[in-house]
Amino acid sequence: MAWPEGGVIPAGWFEWPVEATNWHVDTSEYVSPGSSLSASSTGRDGALIYSAEYDTTAIASPRLTVSTRISSVNSSAFINVYRCGIPYPGDQPPVVETLAEHTVADSTGWLSHTVDIPPGTGYIMFYVTGIGDSATGWIDDFALGEIEAGPTESLPLRLTIEASPQIALPLRLQIGSASGIAPLPLRLSVIDEAIFSGFDGTVGWAPAPSGQWRPLVTLDGVELTQLVGDITVTSTRNEARTAEFSFLPASVIAPMALIGRRVQIAFAERDASGTAVNPQLLFTGVIETPEVDVQTGVVSCTCHDQTQEIVANTPTEWLDAEIGGRYRVEIDREPADNWEYALSRLRSVPASIALDERQQVRILPWFGSGLISTRVTEGDYLDGSLSVTLPSRSDLITRVTCRIQYKYERLRGRGISASWSKGILFFTGSTRGTLLEKPHTWLTTDMTQAAIEGLDGWTLDSMQLTHPRPDSYMLGDTSSEGYYIIRDDVAPSLVIGFNARWNTRWQQTVIEDYTITVVADSLEAQIGEPIESETGVTLESSFDADNWENDPTLEPALTVPASGDAITPWEADGAGTADRDDLISTVLDRAWVDIADASRTGRASFDLPLRPDVWLDRRFEVDAQRLHAEGTAYSITHTMSPDGGTAKTAVTLAIGMPGNVPAALPTWALPAAVYPDETRPLSSYSVPVPTWVGGESTSPVYDEETMYGFITNEDYGAQPAGYNWYSVALDLRSPEIDATDRDPITVETASTVSVSIPTDLLELL
Amino acid sequence: MSTTWKWYSDAGLTAPLTRADFVRTSTATAVQKRLYFGSTETGKKLQNSSDPGVDQLQISITDATTGDGVESSDIKLALSAGGLATATAGASLDIGATLYSGASGAVEIFAEIDSALIALGDYDGITIGPVDYVESAV
């Protein structure tokens, strides 16, 4: 019976509406119009109104909609849906299971119910039932929907949002300061280009062509008008710029209040009206020490430009980037501040540090790019001011012996093994043919395990024992010579062979001892003999895992081969091989810089009519009648003497050894430490197991020192006198670890590196 | 509560600046200076007041004396010396969403004046400074 298409009961089955009183039908028939139903006073009766076959194999979660329109219901009434075992009509269909029961009532419209249909095939029946006497009702209409797929099963996801104080967003009103940062004014001062000219023998005083000049000294931005005596400003590499001046206060002052006050000093042309023209700043700094002449009231001030304070406050990262070079704390220890740090780093770079006239940190190279080249001749410097001093022997260095020791721990491990076996006839004995063998006392399992597990100082990795096969072993060529019987329960207690592996681990201290001599060959040839300096430093990579040797569970783990060595250098943080190489490079850099620095202790000095633009960033070529030299400014002193009307700049140059050949800091090829051959013979990784037999005519007297391994006797049940008989034992002795493997070792490496250092032009004519 | 951020001539924030002087000769060449903007106080931060911590703090250029010779368009700002080559003249400079006090939190700013002026004298009127900022405790 096919399912009605469209879900509507086809005509001919019964006509609708069906008026039923007492709702009674013969259960062997479909309900039909006019049929009556009757229910007992306590029971339920009903009428089959439809039956059909279903097939829901291909439908997921099948279900259908049952719709009824029933009126005049005066009792409890239901629409029942049953699954039954056979089709109807026919016999009373047996109910297999109740699929749904929905209460129905008077209804002017449709009442719809969804019924889940079992998956697969079967038969389904629809009943209308009532309970109790005089149950009446009028079935106006009945319809079935298509069997359709129900909602697809899906995995329910639950998002639980728990009320929590943390979810609440705290709002904070923070009242900050949104004003008060003073904009920074930018001033462009355009000054006469001519004031920077005048060198190279050009006559005249470019900064003050008319010879009229004046100092400008300001205290906290206010010009001091009553200057007294000379005003000097001195700049020296790696030192603070200093200034001295005196003035007569215009009003009563508290000398102590001068300390730390801001000072600026400039040199300017003076026009006809006395106004400063083209002022050029010479100094910015603070008063360090004021002194008062109580007789005259003159206040003399010594000032500096805060070099040490400013550099000390400068972040390390900035110094690293600007200076370059290398720094290792092992050489100079922890610096007190970044001023010391900067000087330490500068030891590895051919450069100096200083503040310019506006207190900006400047890194000044000794030579090469970054310097302003200037040529001065006799027309430029003041008469009689030129002098020169050559480097003294005591200042020179031609070679530096660098000793660098790198001390670290090697984590070592060694794997050893033992292997031993005997044929079973060795124990049972044999008289068979050529297989003549005397019986010997057995090696037992207990004896073997105890010996293997008891190897002192070694951790057992693995152990395999070979037991004799339980069997009856014929002793001779014929059975009449008897059998040696090993029972099942005895075999496991006997051993005819074993293999075992052990490992141990330990630390070995290593000192890589580098001696590297940095030699300036050309300088040494120039001087005629070596002048040596020495330096030394140690880097230690300490290993502080207590009891690591004895506790194999402690990190770091070491993978030890079955028979061989494992060697792992322990590199502590900041003391690994990369640090070692960096340390060696740093020492070598410093050695080269030391040699170069010592070679430029010659000095050439001369005075110029005051040149505000001359500073430490200049490299001068002095071309005079008796001297032709070239060097970098080492110290500059500007002196203004308003009383005497003179203003001059004293220049001191650092001059290297003659040669005039440039050279740069080398790139080092670091020497490699050469370790001794650490290949060991196979015996270092083997546990020997010789077999000693007592009771033979050749059996020696037992010697505990030399007799180890498997010690047994010929076994005849009795031990006749006149032979050496032994206590049966398995005595395993591990191979010794050589002292060279265990004791601290020093790996010495010596090398010499030839370097070139820059030389300057220095000709005495 | 006053703001603690200032201008300095050194990275260690030791020498405060009240004016940045650019000196050159009458030959028109670009001149550069390194400036440092930071606070020596502890536990302070500076942010853009419009959306603190998100919007960039900016250093802008202001010309109070337009037409006097040095103009905003003569000024470049950058966070590196190399950045000056590609910086847009007159443009503001982003210096980060949050600045922290201390020398390590200072911003190094490279400023350049590239003016065609050749007449001798001092030219003022240009200032640089942050806009829309708020300083608060960290």
mmCIF file of N, CA and C in Angstrom, chain A residues 411-491:
data_model
loop_
_atom_site.group_PDB
_atom_site.id
_atom_site.type_symbol
_atom_site.label_atom_id
_atom_site.label_comp_id
_atom_site.label_asym_id
_atom_site.label_seq_id
_atom_site.Cartn_x
_atom_site.Cartn_y
_atom_site.Cartn_z
ATOM 1 N N LEU A 411 81.928 18.100 29.440
ATOM 2 C CA LEU A 411 81.069 17.053 30.004
ATOM 3 C C LEU A 411 81.348 15.786 29.207
ATOM 4 N N ARG A 412 81.904 14.817 29.903
ATOM 5 C CA ARG A 412 82.362 13.618 29.209
ATOM 6 C C ARG A 412 81.572 12.385 29.632
ATOM 7 N N GLY A 413 81.414 11.495 28.711
ATOM 8 C CA GLY A 413 80.762 10.225 29.002
ATOM 9 C C GLY A 413 81.484 9.114 28.249
ATOM 10 N N ARG A 414 81.452 7.930 28.819
ATOM 11 C CA ARG A 414 82.113 6.796 28.157
ATOM 12 C C ARG A 414 81.218 5.571 28.265
ATOM 13 N N GLY A 415 81.102 4.864 27.183
ATOM 14 C CA GLY A 415 80.343 3.627 27.184
ATOM 15 C C GLY A 415 81.281 2.437 27.057
ATOM 16 N N ILE A 416 81.080 1.420 27.880
ATOM 17 C CA ILE A 416 81.901 0.212 27.812
ATOM 18 C C ILE A 416 80.983 -1.000 27.714
ATOM 19 N N SER A 417 81.537 -2.148 27.290
ATOM 20 C CA SER A 417 80.705 -3.330 27.130
ATOM 21 C C SER A 417 81.499 -4.585 27.480
ATOM 22 N N ALA A 418 80.764 -5.647 27.756
ATOM 23 C CA ALA A 418 81.374 -6.947 28.039
ATOM 24 C C ALA A 418 80.587 -8.019 27.286
ATOM 25 N N SER A 419 81.298 -9.005 26.804
ATOM 26 C CA SER A 419 80.638 -10.101 26.096
ATOM 27 C C SER A 419 81.391 -11.402 26.409
ATOM 28 N N TRP A 420 80.668 -12.421 26.800
ATOM 29 C CA TRP A 420 81.308 -13.705 27.182
ATOM 30 C C TRP A 420 80.349 -14.835 26.890
ATOM 31 N N SER A 421 80.872 -15.952 26.427
ATOM 32 C CA SER A 421 80.010 -17.123 26.221
ATOM 33 C C SER A 421 80.866 -18.396 26.197
ATOM 34 N N LYS A 422 80.260 -19.494 26.536
ATOM 35 C CA LYS A 422 80.884 -20.820 26.478
ATOM 36 C C LYS A 422 79.886 -21.805 25.878
ATOM 37 N N GLY A 423 80.412 -22.778 25.171
ATOM 38 C CA GLY A 423 79.538 -23.835 24.706
ATOM 39 C C GLY A 423 79.079 -24.690 25.894
ATOM 40 N N ILE A 424 77.941 -25.305 25.722
ATOM 41 C CA ILE A 424 77.374 -26.039 26.854
ATOM 42 C C ILE A 424 78.248 -27.212 27.263
ATOM 43 N N LEU A 425 79.037 -27.735 26.286
ATOM 44 C CA LEU A 425 79.890 -28.883 26.624
ATOM 45 C C LEU A 425 80.969 -28.505 27.630
ATOM 46 N N PHE A 426 81.284 -27.167 27.690
ATOM 47 C CA PHE A 426 82.281 -26.730 28.661
ATOM 48 C C PHE A 426 81.806 -27.061 30.080
ATOM 49 N N PHE A 427 80.490 -27.011 30.266
ATOM 50 C CA PHE A 427 79.959 -27.271 31.612
ATOM 51 C C PHE A 427 79.572 -28.738 31.809
ATOM 52 N N THR A 428 78.995 -29.303 30.736
ATOM 53 C CA THR A 428 78.527 -30.678 30.901
ATOM 54 C C THR A 428 79.670 -31.690 30.769
ATOM 55 N N GLY A 429 80.678 -31.323 30.014
ATOM 56 C CA GLY A 429 81.727 -32.256 29.692
ATOM 57 C C GLY A 429 81.302 -33.147 28.528
ATOM 58 N N SER A 430 82.250 -33.731 27.859
ATOM 59 C CA SER A 430 81.910 -34.571 26.710
ATOM 60 C C SER A 430 83.027 -35.566 26.452
ATOM 61 N N THR A 431 82.622 -36.773 26.095
ATOM 62 C CA THR A 431 83.591 -37.790 25.680
ATOM 63 C C THR A 431 83.342 -38.181 24.231
ATOM 64 N N ARG A 432 82.564 -37.350 23.558
ATOM 65 C CA ARG A 432 82.124 -37.712 22.231
ATOM 66 C C ARG A 432 83.228 -37.398 21.198
ATOM 67 N N GLY A 433 83.618 -38.429 20.476
ATOM 68 C CA GLY A 433 84.534 -38.236 19.358
ATOM 69 C C GLY A 433 85.645 -37.262 19.680
ATOM 70 N N THR A 434 85.684 -36.225 18.823
ATOM 71 C CA THR A 434 86.721 -35.210 19.009
ATOM 72 C C THR A 434 86.288 -34.121 19.960
ATOM 73 N N LEU A 435 85.047 -34.151 20.379
ATOM 74 C CA LEU A 435 84.539 -33.093 21.263
ATOM 75 C C LEU A 435 84.828 -33.458 22.711
ATOM 76 N N LEU A 436 86.058 -33.689 23.006
ATOM 77 C CA LEU A 436 86.416 -34.036 24.374
ATOM 78 C C LEU A 436 86.436 -32.787 25.215
ATOM 79 N N GLU A 437 85.733 -32.828 26.262
ATOM 80 C CA GLU A 437 85.674 -31.674 27.153
ATOM 81 C C GLU A 437 85.446 -32.169 28.548
ATOM 82 N N LYS A 438 86.171 -31.514 29.487
ATOM 83 C CA LYS A 438 85.928 -31.862 30.871
ATOM 84 C C LYS A 438 84.796 -30.986 31.400
ATOM 85 N N PRO A 439 84.059 -31.507 32.331
ATOM 86 C CA PRO A 439 82.979 -30.677 32.908
ATOM 87 C C PRO A 439 83.575 -29.615 33.829
ATOM 88 N N HIS A 440 82.892 -28.470 33.901
ATOM 89 C CA HIS A 440 83.323 -27.377 34.763
ATOM 90 C C HIS A 440 82.150 -26.886 35.577
ATOM 91 N N THR A 441 82.491 -26.274 36.662
ATOM 92 C CA THR A 441 81.451 -25.732 37.546
ATOM 93 C C THR A 441 80.717 -24.603 36.833
ATOM 94 N N TRP A 442 79.429 -24.620 36.974
ATOM 95 C CA TRP A 442 78.557 -23.690 36.253
ATOM 96 C C TRP A 442 78.715 -22.248 36.734
ATOM 97 N N LEU A 443 78.522 -21.338 35.743
ATOM 98 C CA LEU A 443 78.298 -19.920 36.084
ATOM 99 C C LEU A 443 76.807 -19.768 36.326
ATOM 100 N N THR A 444 76.447 -19.212 37.457
ATOM 101 C CA THR A 444 75.027 -19.129 37.790
ATOM 102 C C THR A 444 74.469 -17.751 37.454
ATOM 103 N N THR A 445 73.163 -17.717 37.361
ATOM 104 C CA THR A 445 72.487 -16.446 37.056
ATOM 105 C C THR A 445 72.706 -15.438 38.170
ATOM 106 N N ASP A 446 72.562 -15.862 39.388
ATOM 107 C CA ASP A 446 72.761 -14.926 40.513
ATOM 108 C C ASP A 446 74.160 -14.333 40.488
ATOM 109 N N MET A 447 75.119 -15.205 40.238
ATOM 110 C CA MET A 447 76.516 -14.767 40.206
ATOM 111 C C MET A 447 76.727 -13.728 39.084
ATOM 112 N N THR A 448 76.135 -13.984 37.941
ATOM 113 C CA THR A 448 76.314 -13.098 36.784
ATOM 114 C C THR A 448 75.650 -11.746 37.029
ATOM 115 N N GLN A 449 74.409 -11.786 37.499
ATOM 116 C CA GLN A 449 73.696 -10.522 37.738
ATOM 117 C C GLN A 449 74.410 -9.686 38.776
ATOM 118 N N ALA A 450 74.878 -10.323 39.810
ATOM 119 C CA ALA A 450 75.564 -9.579 40.871
ATOM 120 C C ALA A 450 76.826 -8.917 40.342
ATOM 121 N N ALA A 451 77.548 -9.622 39.503
ATOM 122 C CA ALA A 451 78.785 -9.051 38.981
ATOM 123 C C ALA A 451 78.504 -7.901 38.024
ATOM 124 N N ILE A 452 77.504 -8.081 37.156
ATOM 125 C CA ILE A 452 77.196 -7.032 36.165
ATOM 126 C C ILE A 452 76.640 -5.788 36.858
ATOM 127 N N GLU A 453 75.747 -6.009 37.783
ATOM 128 C CA GLU A 453 75.124 -4.860 38.447
ATOM 129 C C GLU A 453 76.057 -4.202 39.454
ATOM 130 N N GLY A 454 77.117 -4.885 39.782
ATOM 131 C CA GLY A 454 77.986 -4.336 40.817
ATOM 132 C C GLY A 454 79.252 -3.694 40.288
ATOM 133 N N LEU A 455 79.280 -3.346 39.002
ATOM 134 C CA LEU A 455 80.491 -2.733 38.452
ATOM 135 C C LEU A 455 80.619 -1.324 39.023
ATOM 136 N N ASP A 456 81.567 -1.115 39.852
ATOM 137 C CA ASP A 456 81.669 0.111 40.632
ATOM 138 C C ASP A 456 81.971 1.311 39.737
ATOM 139 N N GLY A 457 81.187 2.379 39.926
ATOM 140 C CA GLY A 457 81.429 3.618 39.196
ATOM 141 C C GLY A 457 80.784 3.668 37.828
ATOM 142 N N TRP A 458 80.049 2.640 37.475
ATOM 143 C CA TRP A 458 79.433 2.577 36.156
ATOM 144 C C TRP A 458 77.943 2.311 36.298
ATOM 145 N N THR A 459 77.195 2.927 35.394
ATOM 146 C CA THR A 459 75.750 2.746 35.371
ATOM 147 C C THR A 459 75.406 1.706 34.312
ATOM 148 N N LEU A 460 74.640 0.698 34.726
ATOM 149 C CA LEU A 460 74.295 -0.382 33.806
ATOM 150 C C LEU A 460 73.270 0.111 32.786
ATOM 151 N N ASP A 461 73.596 -0.072 31.519
ATOM 152 C CA ASP A 461 72.668 0.292 30.445
ATOM 153 C C ASP A 461 71.802 -0.899 30.036
ATOM 154 N N SER A 462 72.444 -2.056 29.832
ATOM 155 C CA SER A 462 71.679 -3.215 29.385
ATOM 156 C C SER A 462 72.413 -4.489 29.780
ATOM 157 N N MET A 463 71.650 -5.569 29.862
ATOM 158 C CA MET A 463 72.226 -6.864 30.254
ATOM 159 C C MET A 463 71.386 -7.968 29.608
ATOM 160 N N GLN A 464 72.048 -8.882 28.901
ATOM 161 C CA GLN A 464 71.365 -10.058 28.348
ATOM 162 C C GLN A 464 72.121 -11.315 28.783
ATOM 163 N N LEU A 465 71.383 -12.260 29.370
ATOM 164 C CA LEU A 465 71.975 -13.524 29.806
ATOM 165 C C LEU A 465 71.479 -14.642 28.885
ATOM 166 N N THR A 466 72.383 -15.568 28.595
ATOM 167 C CA THR A 466 71.999 -16.741 27.796
ATOM 168 C C THR A 466 72.039 -17.968 28.705
ATOM 169 N N HIS A 467 70.879 -18.663 28.803
ATOM 170 C CA HIS A 467 70.774 -19.855 29.645
ATOM 171 C C HIS A 467 70.846 -21.109 28.767
ATOM 172 N N PRO A 468 71.286 -22.217 29.326
ATOM 173 C CA PRO A 468 71.290 -23.457 28.529
ATOM 174 C C PRO A 468 69.863 -23.905 28.250
ATOM 175 N N ARG A 469 69.694 -24.528 27.132
ATOM 176 C CA ARG A 469 68.368 -25.050 26.787
ATOM 177 C C ARG A 469 68.070 -26.280 27.645
ATOM 178 N N PRO A 470 66.897 -26.377 28.270
ATOM 179 C CA PRO A 470 66.577 -27.570 29.063
ATOM 180 C C PRO A 470 66.533 -28.782 28.140
ATOM 181 N N ASP A 471 67.291 -29.782 28.478
ATOM 182 C CA ASP A 471 67.356 -30.935 27.568
ATOM 183 C C ASP A 471 68.204 -32.033 28.230
ATOM 184 N N SER A 472 68.271 -33.153 27.517
ATOM 185 C CA SER A 472 69.168 -34.254 27.919
ATOM 186 C C SER A 472 70.310 -34.288 26.921
ATOM 187 N N TYR A 473 71.462 -34.047 27.391
ATOM 188 C CA TYR A 473 72.626 -33.962 26.511
ATOM 189 C C TYR A 473 73.422 -35.270 26.617
ATOM 190 N N MET A 474 73.575 -35.939 25.472
ATOM 191 C CA MET A 474 74.327 -37.199 25.457
ATOM 192 C C MET A 474 75.807 -36.875 25.615
ATOM 193 N N LEU A 475 76.405 -37.528 26.557
ATOM 194 C CA LEU A 475 77.777 -37.179 26.902
ATOM 195 C C LEU A 475 78.786 -37.828 25.961
ATOM 196 N N GLY A 476 78.442 -39.005 25.442
ATOM 197 C CA GLY A 476 79.399 -39.690 24.598
ATOM 198 C C GLY A 476 78.828 -40.009 23.241
ATOM 199 N N ASP A 477 79.481 -40.913 22.587
ATOM 200 C CA ASP A 477 79.023 -41.278 21.261
ATOM 201 C C ASP A 477 77.798 -42.176 21.305
ATOM 202 N N THR A 478 77.653 -42.842 22.430
ATOM 203 C CA THR A 478 76.483 -43.702 22.562
ATOM 204 C C THR A 478 75.769 -43.378 23.852
ATOM 205 N N SER A 479 74.534 -43.769 23.874
ATOM 206 C CA SER A 479 73.716 -43.458 25.044
ATOM 207 C C SER A 479 74.220 -44.168 26.288
ATOM 208 N N SER A 480 74.993 -45.191 26.070
ATOM 209 C CA SER A 480 75.470 -45.939 27.237
ATOM 210 C C SER A 480 76.457 -45.113 28.054
ATOM 211 N N GLU A 481 76.959 -44.050 27.431
ATOM 212 C CA GLU A 481 77.908 -43.220 28.168
ATOM 213 C C GLU A 481 77.191 -42.175 29.034
ATOM 214 N N GLY A 482 75.936 -42.189 28.959
ATOM 215 C CA GLY A 482 75.168 -41.362 29.876
ATOM 216 C C GLY A 482 74.726 -40.024 29.283
ATOM 217 N N TYR A 483 73.866 -39.385 30.037
ATOM 218 C CA TYR A 483 73.288 -38.096 29.641
ATOM 219 C C TYR A 483 73.496 -37.066 30.754
ATOM 220 N N TYR A 484 73.604 -35.833 30.314
ATOM 221 C CA TYR A 484 73.591 -34.719 31.273
ATOM 222 C C TYR A 484 72.232 -34.055 31.122
ATOM 223 N N ILE A 485 71.454 -34.098 32.139
ATOM 224 C CA ILE A 485 70.067 -33.621 32.056
ATOM 225 C C ILE A 485 69.943 -32.256 32.734
ATOM 226 N N ILE A 486 69.416 -31.290 31.966
ATOM 227 C CA ILE A 486 69.129 -29.964 32.531
ATOM 228 C C ILE A 486 67.618 -29.798 32.526
ATOM 229 N N ARG A 487 67.078 -29.714 33.711
ATOM 230 C CA ARG A 487 65.621 -29.650 33.831
ATOM 231 C C ARG A 487 65.134 -28.216 33.528
ATOM 232 N N ASP A 488 63.825 -28.160 33.243
ATOM 233 C CA ASP A 488 63.227 -26.856 32.932
ATOM 234 C C ASP A 488 63.411 -25.867 34.056
ATOM 235 N N ASP A 489 63.277 -26.359 35.282
ATOM 236 C CA ASP A 489 63.337 -25.433 36.405
ATOM 237 C C ASP A 489 64.769 -25.074 36.788
ATOM 238 N N VAL A 490 65.726 -25.780 36.224
ATOM 239 C CA VAL A 490 67.129 -25.506 36.572
ATOM 240 C C VAL A 490 67.791 -24.583 35.534
ATOM 241 N N ALA A 491 67.398 -24.726 34.284
ATOM 242 C CA ALA A 491 68.067 -23.985 33.209
ATOM 243 C C ALA A 491 68.165 -22.488 33.468
#
